[in-house]
Coordinates of C-alpha atoms in Angstrom, one line a residue:
M1 CA 135.0 133.5 120.3
A2 CA 138.3 132.3 118.8
L3 CA 139.8 134.7 116.3
P4 CA 142.9 134.7 114.1
A5 CA 146.1 136.4 115.3
F6 CA 145.7 139.7 113.4
A7 CA 142.0 140.1 114.4
A8 CA 142.8 139.1 118.0
R9 CA 145.6 141.7 118.2
A10 CA 143.2 144.3 116.8
L11 CA 140.6 143.5 119.4
G12 CA 143.1 143.0 122.2
R13 CA 142.5 139.3 122.6
P14 CA 145.0 136.4 122.7
P15 CA 145.6 134.7 119.5
L16 CA 144.0 131.4 118.5
Q17 CA 145.8 128.4 120.0
L18 CA 145.4 125.0 118.3
E19 CA 145.2 122.0 120.5
Q20 CA 148.0 119.5 120.5
G21 CA 147.5 116.8 118.0
A22 CA 144.9 118.7 116.0
P23 CA 145.6 119.1 112.3
A24 CA 146.1 122.5 110.8
R25 CA 143.0 124.0 109.4
T26 CA 143.1 124.9 105.7
T27 CA 140.7 127.1 103.9
C28 CA 139.9 126.8 100.2
P29 CA 141.0 130.1 98.4
R30 CA 137.8 130.1 96.4
R31 CA 135.7 130.0 99.6
H32 CA 135.2 132.4 102.4
S33 CA 137.0 132.1 105.7
R34 CA 135.7 132.0 109.2
V35 CA 136.4 135.6 109.6
E36 CA 133.9 136.4 106.8
A37 CA 131.3 134.2 108.4
E38 CA 131.9 135.8 111.8
L39 CA 131.6 139.3 110.3
A40 CA 128.4 138.3 108.5
A41 CA 127.0 136.9 111.7
S42 CA 128.1 139.9 113.7
R43 CA 126.3 142.4 111.6
P44 CA 123.8 144.3 113.7
G45 CA 120.2 143.6 112.8
S46 CA 121.2 140.7 110.6
V47 CA 118.9 137.7 110.4
A48 CA 121.8 135.4 110.3
A49 CA 123.0 136.7 113.6
S50 CA 119.7 135.8 115.3
V51 CA 119.4 132.4 113.6
R52 CA 122.9 131.2 114.4
A53 CA 122.4 128.0 112.4
G54 CA 126.1 127.2 112.3
P55 CA 128.9 128.1 110.0
P56 CA 128.0 129.0 106.4
R57 CA 128.5 126.6 103.5
G58 CA 132.2 126.1 102.7
V59 CA 133.7 126.7 106.2
S60 CA 135.7 123.7 107.3
L61 CA 136.3 122.8 110.9
G62 CA 139.2 120.9 112.3
F63 CA 138.8 117.4 113.7
N64 CA 139.4 118.4 117.3
S65 CA 138.7 122.1 117.0
P66 CA 136.2 123.5 119.5
P67 CA 132.8 124.7 118.2
L68 CA 132.0 128.3 117.8
Q69 CA 130.6 129.9 121.0
D70 CA 127.6 132.1 120.9
E71 CA 128.0 135.5 122.4
P72 CA 125.4 138.1 123.2
P73 CA 124.8 140.2 120.2
K74 CA 124.8 143.5 122.2
A75 CA 128.4 142.9 123.6
F76 CA 129.8 142.2 120.1
S77 CA 127.8 144.7 118.0
F78 CA 129.7 147.8 118.9
L79 CA 133.0 146.1 118.3
A80 CA 131.9 144.9 114.9
G81 CA 130.7 148.4 114.0
A82 CA 133.8 150.2 115.1
L83 CA 136.3 147.8 113.5
R84 CA 134.3 147.1 110.3
A85 CA 136.4 149.5 108.1
R86 CA 139.7 148.3 109.6
L87 CA 138.9 144.7 109.1
F88 CA 137.6 145.3 105.6
A89 CA 140.8 147.1 104.7
L90 CA 142.9 144.1 105.7
L91 CA 141.0 141.9 103.2
P92 CA 141.7 141.8 99.5
R93 CA 139.2 143.5 97.1
G94 CA 137.9 140.2 95.6
R95 CA 137.5 138.7 99.1
R96 CA 135.5 141.7 100.2
R97 CA 133.2 141.5 97.2
R98 CA 132.6 137.8 97.8
M99 CA 132.0 138.5 101.5
H100 CA 129.4 141.2 100.6
D101 CA 127.6 138.8 98.2
L102 CA 127.7 136.0 100.8
R103 CA 126.2 138.2 103.5
R104 CA 123.4 139.4 101.1
R105 CA 122.5 135.8 100.1
W106 CA 122.6 134.6 103.7
D107 CA 120.2 137.4 104.9
L108 CA 117.8 137.0 101.9
G109 CA 117.6 133.2 102.3
S110 CA 117.0 133.4 106.1
L111 CA 114.4 136.1 105.5
C112 CA 112.5 134.0 102.9
R113 CA 112.5 131.0 105.2
A114 CA 111.3 133.0 108.1
L115 CA 108.5 134.6 106.0
L116 CA 107.4 131.3 104.5
T117 CA 107.3 129.7 107.9
R118 CA 105.3 132.5 109.5
G119 CA 103.0 132.7 106.4
L120 CA 102.2 129.0 106.6
A121 CA 101.6 129.2 110.3
A122 CA 99.2 132.1 109.8
V123 CA 97.3 130.3 107.0
G124 CA 96.9 127.2 109.1
H125 CA 95.7 129.2 112.1
S126 CA 93.2 131.1 109.9
L127 CA 92.0 127.8 108.3
K128 CA 91.6 126.3 111.7
H129 CA 89.4 129.2 112.9
V130 CA 87.3 129.1 109.7
L131 CA 86.7 125.4 110.0
S132 CA 85.9 125.8 113.7
A133 CA 83.4 128.4 112.9
I134 CA 81.8 126.3 110.1
F135 CA 81.6 123.2 112.4
S136 CA 80.3 125.2 115.3
K137 CA 77.4 126.5 113.1
I138 CA 76.7 123.0 111.8
F139 CA 76.9 121.2 115.1
S140 CA 75.6 123.9 117.3
P141 CA 72.8 121.7 118.7
F142 CA 75.4 119.3 120.1
S143 CA 77.6 122.0 121.7
S144 CA 76.4 121.0 125.2
F145 CA 78.0 117.5 124.9
G146 CA 81.6 118.7 124.9
S147 CA 84.1 121.2 123.6
M148 CA 83.4 122.3 120.0
D149 CA 87.0 122.7 119.1
E150 CA 87.8 119.2 120.1
K151 CA 84.8 117.8 118.2
S152 CA 85.6 119.8 115.1
N153 CA 89.2 118.8 115.1
K154 CA 88.3 115.1 115.5
L155 CA 85.6 115.3 112.8
L156 CA 88.0 117.1 110.4
L157 CA 90.6 114.5 111.1
A158 CA 88.1 111.7 110.4
L159 CA 87.0 113.3 107.1
V160 CA 90.6 113.7 106.0
M161 CA 91.4 110.1 106.8
L162 CA 88.3 108.9 105.0
F163 CA 89.2 110.9 102.0
L164 CA 92.8 109.5 101.9
F165 CA 91.4 106.0 102.3
A166 CA 89.0 106.5 99.4
V167 CA 91.9 107.8 97.2
I168 CA 94.0 104.8 98.1
V169 CA 91.2 102.4 97.3
L170 CA 90.5 104.2 94.0
Q171 CA 94.2 104.0 93.0
Y172 CA 94.2 100.3 93.9
V173 CA 91.1 99.4 92.0
C174 CA 91.7 101.7 89.0
P175 CA 95.3 102.7 88.6
G176 CA 94.7 104.2 85.2
T177 CA 93.2 107.5 84.2
E178 CA 90.3 106.3 82.1
C179 CA 87.9 105.2 84.9
Q180 CA 89.0 108.2 87.0
L181 CA 87.9 110.5 84.2
L182 CA 84.6 108.6 83.9
R183 CA 84.0 109.0 87.6
L184 CA 84.7 112.7 87.4
Q185 CA 82.3 113.0 84.5
A186 CA 79.7 111.0 86.5
F187 CA 80.1 113.4 89.5
S188 CA 80.0 116.5 87.3
S189 CA 76.7 115.9 85.5
P190 CA 73.7 113.7 86.1
V191 CA 73.4 110.5 84.2
P192 CA 70.6 110.6 81.7
D193 CA 68.6 107.7 80.3
P194 CA 71.2 105.7 78.2
Y195 CA 68.6 104.8 75.6
R196 CA 66.7 108.1 75.3
S197 CA 70.0 110.1 75.1
E198 CA 70.8 108.6 71.7
D199 CA 67.4 109.4 70.0
E200 CA 65.5 112.4 71.2
N201 CA 62.5 111.4 69.0
S202 CA 62.3 107.7 70.2
S203 CA 58.9 108.3 71.8
R204 CA 57.5 109.7 68.6
F205 CA 58.8 106.9 66.4
V206 CA 56.2 105.9 63.9
P207 CA 56.8 102.5 62.1
R208 CA 56.7 102.5 58.3
Y209 CA 56.9 98.7 57.7
N210 CA 54.8 95.9 59.1
F211 CA 56.9 93.1 60.6
S212 CA 55.7 89.9 62.1
R213 CA 56.3 88.8 65.7
G214 CA 58.9 86.4 64.4
D215 CA 60.8 89.2 62.7
L216 CA 60.8 91.4 65.8
L217 CA 61.6 88.7 68.4
R218 CA 65.3 87.8 68.2
K219 CA 66.2 85.2 70.7
V220 CA 69.2 83.0 69.8
D221 CA 69.9 80.0 72.0
F222 CA 73.6 80.4 71.6
D223 CA 75.5 77.4 72.9
I224 CA 79.1 78.5 73.3
K225 CA 80.1 75.1 74.5
G226 CA 78.6 73.4 71.5
D227 CA 79.1 74.0 67.8
D228 CA 77.5 77.5 67.5
L229 CA 79.6 80.2 65.8
I230 CA 79.1 84.0 65.6
V231 CA 80.2 85.4 62.2
F232 CA 80.8 89.1 62.1
L233 CA 80.3 90.7 58.7
H234 CA 82.5 93.8 58.9
I235 CA 81.5 96.6 56.4
Q236 CA 84.0 99.4 56.0
K237 CA 83.6 102.6 58.0
T238 CA 80.6 101.5 60.0
G239 CA 82.2 101.3 63.4
G240 CA 82.9 97.6 63.0
T241 CA 86.3 97.9 64.5
T242 CA 85.0 99.3 67.8
F243 CA 82.2 96.7 67.9
G244 CA 84.7 93.9 67.1
R245 CA 86.9 95.0 70.0
H246 CA 83.9 94.9 72.3
L247 CA 83.3 91.3 71.3
V248 CA 86.8 90.1 72.3
R249 CA 87.6 92.5 75.2
N250 CA 84.3 93.7 76.8
I251 CA 82.1 90.6 77.2
Q252 CA 81.4 88.5 80.2
L253 CA 82.3 84.9 79.5
E254 CA 83.2 81.8 81.5
Q255 CA 86.4 81.7 79.6
P256 CA 87.2 85.2 78.3
C257 CA 89.3 85.9 75.2
E258 CA 93.0 86.0 75.7
C259 CA 94.4 89.3 74.2
R260 CA 98.1 90.0 74.4
V261 CA 99.7 93.4 74.3
G262 CA 100.8 94.4 70.8
Q263 CA 98.7 91.8 69.0
K264 CA 95.5 92.6 67.2
K265 CA 94.1 89.1 67.3
C266 CA 92.8 87.4 70.4
T267 CA 92.2 83.8 71.2
C268 CA 88.5 83.1 71.8
H269 CA 88.2 79.4 72.7
R270 CA 85.2 77.6 73.9
P271 CA 85.3 76.5 77.6
G272 CA 87.3 73.3 77.7
K273 CA 88.0 73.2 74.0
R274 CA 90.5 74.6 71.5
E275 CA 87.8 75.8 69.1
T276 CA 86.7 79.4 68.5
W277 CA 83.2 80.6 69.0
L278 CA 83.7 83.9 67.1
F279 CA 84.7 84.4 63.5
S280 CA 85.8 88.0 63.2
R281 CA 88.8 90.2 62.4
F282 CA 90.1 90.2 66.0
S283 CA 89.7 86.5 66.6
T284 CA 90.4 84.6 63.4
G285 CA 91.8 87.5 61.2
W286 CA 90.8 88.0 57.6
S287 CA 90.4 84.3 57.0
C288 CA 88.0 84.8 54.1
G289 CA 89.7 87.9 52.7
L290 CA 89.8 91.5 53.7
H291 CA 86.3 92.8 54.5
A292 CA 84.6 89.7 53.1
D293 CA 81.0 90.3 52.1
W294 CA 77.9 88.0 52.5
T295 CA 78.6 86.1 49.3
E296 CA 82.2 85.3 50.4
L297 CA 81.4 84.5 54.0
T298 CA 78.6 82.1 53.3
S299 CA 80.8 80.1 51.0
C300 CA 84.0 80.4 53.0
V301 CA 83.2 80.1 56.7
P302 CA 82.0 76.5 56.6
A303 CA 85.1 75.5 54.7
V304 CA 87.4 77.4 57.1
V305 CA 85.7 75.9 60.1
D306 CA 86.0 72.4 58.6
G307 CA 89.6 73.0 57.6
K308 CA 88.8 72.8 53.9
R309 CA 89.9 76.2 52.5
D310 CA 89.7 75.0 48.9
A311 CA 86.0 74.4 49.3
R312 CA 85.3 78.2 48.9
L313 CA 86.2 77.8 45.2
R314 CA 83.3 75.4 44.6
P315 CA 80.3 76.4 42.6
S316 CA 77.4 78.2 44.2
R317 CA 75.1 75.1 44.4
W318 CA 77.6 73.5 46.7
R319 CA 77.5 76.7 48.8
I320 CA 73.7 76.6 49.0
F321 CA 73.8 73.0 50.4
Q322 CA 76.4 74.1 52.9
I323 CA 74.2 77.0 54.1
L324 CA 71.2 74.7 54.5
D325 CA 73.2 72.1 56.4
A326 CA 75.0 74.5 58.8
S327 CA 72.5 77.4 59.1
R328 CA 71.6 76.3 62.6
N329 CA 75.2 76.8 63.8
F330 CA 76.3 80.0 62.0
H331 CA 74.8 83.2 63.4
Y332 CA 75.7 86.2 61.2
I333 CA 75.8 89.7 62.7
T334 CA 76.8 93.1 61.2
I335 CA 76.7 96.9 61.8
L336 CA 75.2 99.5 59.5
R337 CA 75.7 103.3 59.3
D338 CA 74.1 106.3 57.8
P339 CA 75.1 106.2 54.1
V340 CA 76.2 109.8 53.8
S341 CA 78.3 109.7 56.9
R342 CA 79.8 106.3 55.9
Y343 CA 80.6 107.6 52.4
L344 CA 82.4 110.7 53.6
S345 CA 84.3 108.6 56.2
E346 CA 85.4 106.2 53.5
W347 CA 86.5 109.1 51.3
R348 CA 88.6 110.5 54.1
H349 CA 90.1 107.1 54.7
V350 CA 91.0 106.7 51.0
Q351 CA 92.4 110.2 51.0
R352 CA 94.8 109.1 53.7
G353 CA 96.1 106.2 51.5
A354 CA 93.7 103.2 52.1
T355 CA 93.0 101.0 49.1
W356 CA 91.7 97.6 50.4
K357 CA 93.6 95.9 47.6
A358 CA 93.7 92.6 49.5
S359 CA 90.0 92.2 49.2
L360 CA 89.3 89.1 47.1
H361 CA 85.7 89.7 45.9
V362 CA 85.3 86.0 45.3
C363 CA 81.9 85.2 43.7
D364 CA 80.7 82.0 42.2
G365 CA 84.1 80.4 42.8
R366 CA 86.2 83.1 41.1
P367 CA 87.4 86.6 41.6
P368 CA 86.2 89.4 39.2
T369 CA 88.3 90.3 36.1
S370 CA 89.8 93.7 35.5
E371 CA 87.1 94.4 32.9
E372 CA 84.3 93.5 35.4
L373 CA 85.8 95.5 38.2
P374 CA 88.1 98.3 36.9
S375 CA 90.1 100.5 39.2
C376 CA 89.5 104.2 39.8
Y377 CA 93.1 105.2 40.1
T378 CA 96.4 104.3 38.3
G379 CA 99.0 104.6 41.0
D380 CA 99.6 102.6 44.1
D381 CA 96.8 104.4 46.0
W382 CA 94.3 107.1 45.7
S383 CA 95.7 109.4 48.4
G384 CA 94.9 113.1 48.2
C385 CA 92.0 112.7 45.9
P386 CA 89.3 115.4 46.1
L387 CA 85.7 114.7 46.9
K388 CA 84.5 115.5 43.4
E389 CA 86.9 113.0 41.8
F390 CA 85.9 110.4 44.4
M391 CA 82.2 110.9 43.5
D392 CA 82.8 111.0 39.7
C393 CA 84.3 107.5 39.4
P394 CA 81.5 105.1 38.1
Y395 CA 83.4 102.0 39.3
N396 CA 83.8 103.2 42.9
L397 CA 82.9 100.4 45.2
A398 CA 82.0 103.0 47.9
N399 CA 78.7 103.6 46.1
N400 CA 76.0 101.4 47.6
R401 CA 78.6 99.4 49.5
Q402 CA 76.3 98.2 52.2
V403 CA 73.7 96.8 49.8
R404 CA 76.4 95.1 47.7
M405 CA 78.1 93.5 50.8
L406 CA 74.8 92.2 52.3
S407 CA 73.2 90.8 49.2
D408 CA 73.8 87.6 47.4
L409 CA 75.7 88.6 44.3
T410 CA 75.2 85.2 42.6
L411 CA 71.6 86.2 41.9
V412 CA 72.7 89.0 39.5
G413 CA 75.7 87.3 37.9
C414 CA 78.3 88.6 40.4
Y415 CA 80.2 91.6 39.0
N416 CA 79.2 91.0 35.4
L417 CA 76.9 94.0 34.6
S418 CA 75.9 92.7 31.2
V419 CA 73.8 89.8 32.6
M420 CA 70.6 91.9 33.2
P421 CA 69.5 95.5 33.0
E422 CA 70.7 97.9 35.7
K423 CA 67.2 98.6 37.1
Q424 CA 66.4 94.9 37.5
R425 CA 69.8 94.3 39.0
N426 CA 69.4 97.1 41.6
K427 CA 65.9 95.8 42.6
I428 CA 67.2 92.2 43.1
L429 CA 70.2 93.4 45.1
L430 CA 68.1 95.6 47.4
E431 CA 65.5 92.8 48.1
S432 CA 68.3 90.3 48.7
A433 CA 70.0 92.7 51.1
K434 CA 66.8 93.3 53.0
S435 CA 66.0 89.7 53.3
N436 CA 69.5 88.7 54.5
L437 CA 69.5 91.6 57.0
K438 CA 66.1 90.6 58.4
H439 CA 67.0 87.0 58.8
M440 CA 70.4 87.7 60.4
A441 CA 70.7 86.8 64.1
F442 CA 71.5 90.4 64.9
F443 CA 72.4 93.8 63.4
G444 CA 73.1 97.1 65.0
L445 CA 73.3 100.8 64.0
T446 CA 76.3 103.0 64.6
E447 CA 74.0 105.9 65.5
F448 CA 72.5 103.9 68.4
Q449 CA 75.3 102.4 70.4
R450 CA 73.4 101.7 73.7
K451 CA 70.4 100.2 71.9
T452 CA 72.8 98.1 69.9
Q453 CA 74.3 96.8 73.1
Y454 CA 70.9 96.1 74.6
L455 CA 69.6 94.1 71.6
F456 CA 72.8 92.1 71.4
E457 CA 72.6 91.2 75.1
K458 CA 68.9 90.2 74.8
T459 CA 69.5 88.2 71.6
F460 CA 72.5 86.1 72.6
N461 CA 72.0 86.3 76.4
M462 CA 75.6 87.6 76.8
N463 CA 76.3 90.7 78.8
F464 CA 79.0 93.3 78.2
I465 CA 81.2 94.5 81.0
S466 CA 81.1 98.3 80.3
P467 CA 78.5 100.2 78.4
F468 CA 79.1 101.4 74.8
T469 CA 80.0 105.0 74.2
Q470 CA 78.2 107.1 71.6
Y471 CA 80.7 109.3 69.7
N472 CA 78.8 112.1 67.8
T473 CA 82.0 113.8 66.6
T474 CA 83.8 111.8 63.9
R475 CA 85.9 112.5 60.8
A476 CA 82.8 112.5 58.7
S477 CA 81.1 115.1 60.9
S478 CA 84.1 117.4 60.5
V479 CA 83.6 117.5 56.7
E480 CA 81.6 120.6 55.7
I481 CA 79.5 120.0 52.6
N482 CA 76.7 122.0 51.1
E483 CA 73.2 120.8 50.4
E484 CA 74.0 120.1 46.7
I485 CA 76.9 117.8 47.5
Q486 CA 74.9 116.0 50.1
K487 CA 72.0 115.4 47.6
H488 CA 74.5 114.1 45.1
I489 CA 75.9 111.6 47.6
E490 CA 72.4 110.5 48.4
E491 CA 71.8 109.9 44.7
L492 CA 74.9 107.9 44.4
N493 CA 73.9 105.7 47.4
F494 CA 70.2 105.5 46.7
L495 CA 70.2 101.8 47.4
D496 CA 72.0 102.2 50.7
M497 CA 69.6 105.0 51.7
E498 CA 66.6 102.7 51.1
L499 CA 68.3 99.8 53.0
Y500 CA 69.2 102.1 55.9
S501 CA 65.7 103.4 56.2
Y502 CA 64.4 99.8 56.3
A503 CA 67.1 98.7 58.8
K504 CA 66.4 101.7 61.1
D505 CA 62.7 101.0 61.1
L506 CA 63.3 97.3 61.9
F507 CA 65.9 98.1 64.5
L508 CA 63.7 100.5 66.5
Q509 CA 60.7 98.2 66.3
R510 CA 62.8 95.4 67.6
Y511 CA 64.1 97.6 70.4
Q512 CA 60.5 98.7 71.4
F513 CA 59.2 95.1 71.2
M514 CA 62.0 93.8 73.4
R515 CA 61.5 96.6 75.9
Q516 CA 57.8 96.0 76.1
K517 CA 58.4 92.2 76.4
E518 CA 60.8 92.9 79.2
H519 CA 58.3 95.0 81.1
Q520 CA 55.6 92.4 80.6
D521 CA 57.8 89.6 81.8
A522 CA 58.7 91.6 84.9
R523 CA 55.0 92.4 85.6
R524 CA 54.1 88.7 85.1
K525 CA 56.8 87.7 87.5
R526 CA 55.6 90.1 90.1
Q527 CA 52.0 88.8 89.7
E528 CA 53.2 85.2 90.1
Q529 CA 55.1 86.1 93.2
R530 CA 52.0 87.8 94.7
K531 CA 49.9 84.8 93.9
F532 CA 52.4 82.5 95.4
L533 CA 52.7 84.6 98.6
K534 CA 48.9 84.8 98.8
G535 CA 48.6 81.0 98.5
R536 CA 51.2 80.4 101.1
F537 CA 49.5 82.8 103.5
L538 CA 46.1 81.3 102.9
Q539 CA 47.4 77.8 103.4
T540 CA 49.0 78.7 106.8
H541 CA 45.9 80.6 107.8
F542 CA 43.5 77.8 107.0
Q543 CA 45.8 75.3 108.8
S544 CA 45.9 77.3 111.9
Q545 CA 42.1 77.8 111.7
S546 CA 41.4 74.1 111.3
Q547 CA 43.7 73.3 114.2
G548 CA 41.8 75.8 116.4
Q549 CA 38.4 74.3 115.4
N550 CA 39.6 70.8 116.2
Q551 CA 41.0 71.8 119.6
S552 CA 38.0 73.9 120.8
P553 CA 34.7 72.9 119.0
G554 CA 32.6 74.3 121.9
Q555 CA 34.3 77.7 121.5
N556 CA 33.5 77.8 117.8
L557 CA 29.9 76.9 118.4
S558 CA 29.6 79.7 120.9
Q559 CA 31.1 82.2 118.4
N560 CA 28.5 81.1 115.8
P561 CA 25.1 81.7 117.4
N562 CA 23.1 80.5 114.4
P563 CA 24.7 77.3 113.1
N564 CA 23.1 75.4 110.2
P565 CA 23.0 71.7 111.2
N566 CA 21.9 70.7 107.7
Q567 CA 24.9 72.4 106.0
N568 CA 27.6 70.1 104.5
P569 CA 31.1 70.7 105.8
T570 CA 32.4 70.8 102.2
Q571 CA 29.8 73.5 101.4
S572 CA 30.8 75.5 104.5
L573 CA 34.5 75.3 103.5
S574 CA 33.7 76.5 99.9
Q575 CA 31.5 79.2 101.2
N576 CA 34.3 80.3 103.5
L577 CA 36.8 80.4 100.6
T578 CA 34.3 82.3 98.5
Q579 CA 33.9 84.9 101.2
R580 CA 37.6 85.1 101.7
F581 CA 38.4 85.7 98.0
N582 CA 35.3 87.9 97.1
P583 CA 35.0 90.8 99.5
N584 CA 32.6 92.5 97.0
L585 CA 30.2 89.6 97.2
I586 CA 30.3 89.9 101.0
Q587 CA 29.5 93.5 100.8
K588 CA 26.5 92.8 98.5
E589 CA 25.2 90.1 100.8
N590 CA 25.6 92.4 103.8
R591 CA 23.6 95.2 102.0
G592 CA 20.8 92.7 101.2
R593 CA 20.7 91.5 104.8
Q594 CA 20.6 95.1 106.1
K595 CA 17.7 95.8 103.8
Q596 CA 15.9 92.7 105.0
G597 CA 16.6 93.8 108.6
S598 CA 17.9 90.4 109.8
G599 CA 21.4 89.1 110.5
R600 CA 23.0 92.4 111.1
K601 CA 25.4 91.2 113.7
Q602 CA 26.5 88.3 111.6
S603 CA 27.1 90.5 108.5
G604 CA 29.0 92.9 110.6
S605 CA 31.2 90.2 112.0
S606 CA 32.0 88.7 108.6
S607 CA 32.9 92.0 107.0
N608 CA 35.1 92.8 110.0
G609 CA 36.8 89.4 109.5
T610 CA 37.4 90.1 105.8
N611 CA 38.9 93.5 106.5
D612 CA 41.1 92.0 109.2
Y613 CA 42.3 89.4 106.7
I614 CA 43.2 92.0 104.0
G615 CA 45.0 94.1 106.6
S616 CA 47.0 91.2 107.8
V617 CA 48.0 90.3 104.2
E618 CA 49.2 93.9 103.6
T619 CA 51.1 93.8 106.9
W620 CA 52.7 90.5 106.1
R621 CA 53.9 91.9 102.7

């Protein structure tokens, strides 16, 4: 090992001689020298001495200087021990301190690396033995076919490769985290019935109202390529935003809606046309005003579709003629919600600063005056209002909002409360809302998301891509109210309570009717398929039998020992068909023949033939 001059003289060795042409080696004063590295490596029992991975960090070698030569640790350990004090005395105090720190760090890092390597090796060896034991117990019957260690290793490798392939495919198909979480939830818990999970008492549902078959059967022949149009009546805080997104993003169409990132509205054109088939917030925007009601939509939608926006300011008799003329093309849909939950949700929304000032409330060709529809607050908004103040306002449009938005306000003089008594006005509004709701093409309930999806798909013959999700935890459910406040809210929304009860009864009856109809149609299809298969089998059977009779008439006469020469061939064929289709009649005839004591062989042969035929049909199925 090459040493500097002073160390070489101390050890009795020749000094270090640089080769000719080699540049002089310089050492940074802030870094340790080769002497320090050699002393750290020469320490007896040091891990660095056994590793010998090269010079420590910071030691610079010359371009043509020879590498360090490894020497046996035993030959050099006693010299390092004897001359340690003398060598340390030759170094400055700061250099000795840095040398001590370097040696400690070098030993500790090497020790940690060695321990980590040995620990991982031990864990891998233990895991291998455990897996070998597991596979040996599982595949013990097949131990005679080869070495168990090789089989277990191959099987383990195959399982690991299969798992990695599944992960890669999953990342390719679904790069996001939403469907991965859905798959984890699906693996964690069994999937219940999607329709029974919403309503635990669906089997014990007792109808309260009597509806005709026409009211329960909702089947719209929606022609998306023609002039049909779906009009979505969006009532505040009923889950209409979620349902509206389903209509533009989650429905299977020949030409899906084009939705761009960062834009709320989507382009929903008919196949091959530049006309929209959906009139909603997320397709056409608030074309008839913010949260337009039934009165506004029925007078505005035909005008907007025809490009005549000024037509919505016409009198109501013009609107009636427009409805009668275009009722076959406009299919109105809406979503309802429990009145108490909807009322609390609207209060929380108003408390956060919502006002819906952009709503037009156009009725009979004009918006209401400030005297007809006064405001409940004086500032820009009603943010931070308590629940008691929200309930005490007599002009609050949140009271009975669903009845007001579904009824025809022109029947009661729009927003002019002095036209008729309040009791009569409420009765007319409720009956109008019920009638409009019943004659709508479709309506759903927020509390029954999967049933809403099912009825929409059966009504319009349009399927959604992914199922709806039922959220039982909402902002309204987080509001804790006592029984007195809940009763007061129900009194303020007594018309909505009556309408929701009516709508829920009609909704569940429609759902049960459609499910029963679906089961009946499936049963009828199975019966038709069975009849068709039986007819095909009988046809091929009789053809083969007639061909056999034509080919070997003597054989048929020998098989029938008692032929009837007076019998008509048509009668014999009908008798044969009767015997084939009525095995009970054959059994009765056989019993009668057995009682009479004649024709036992013939009856036995006919019954055996019938049983063979039935068995052949079952086998063919």
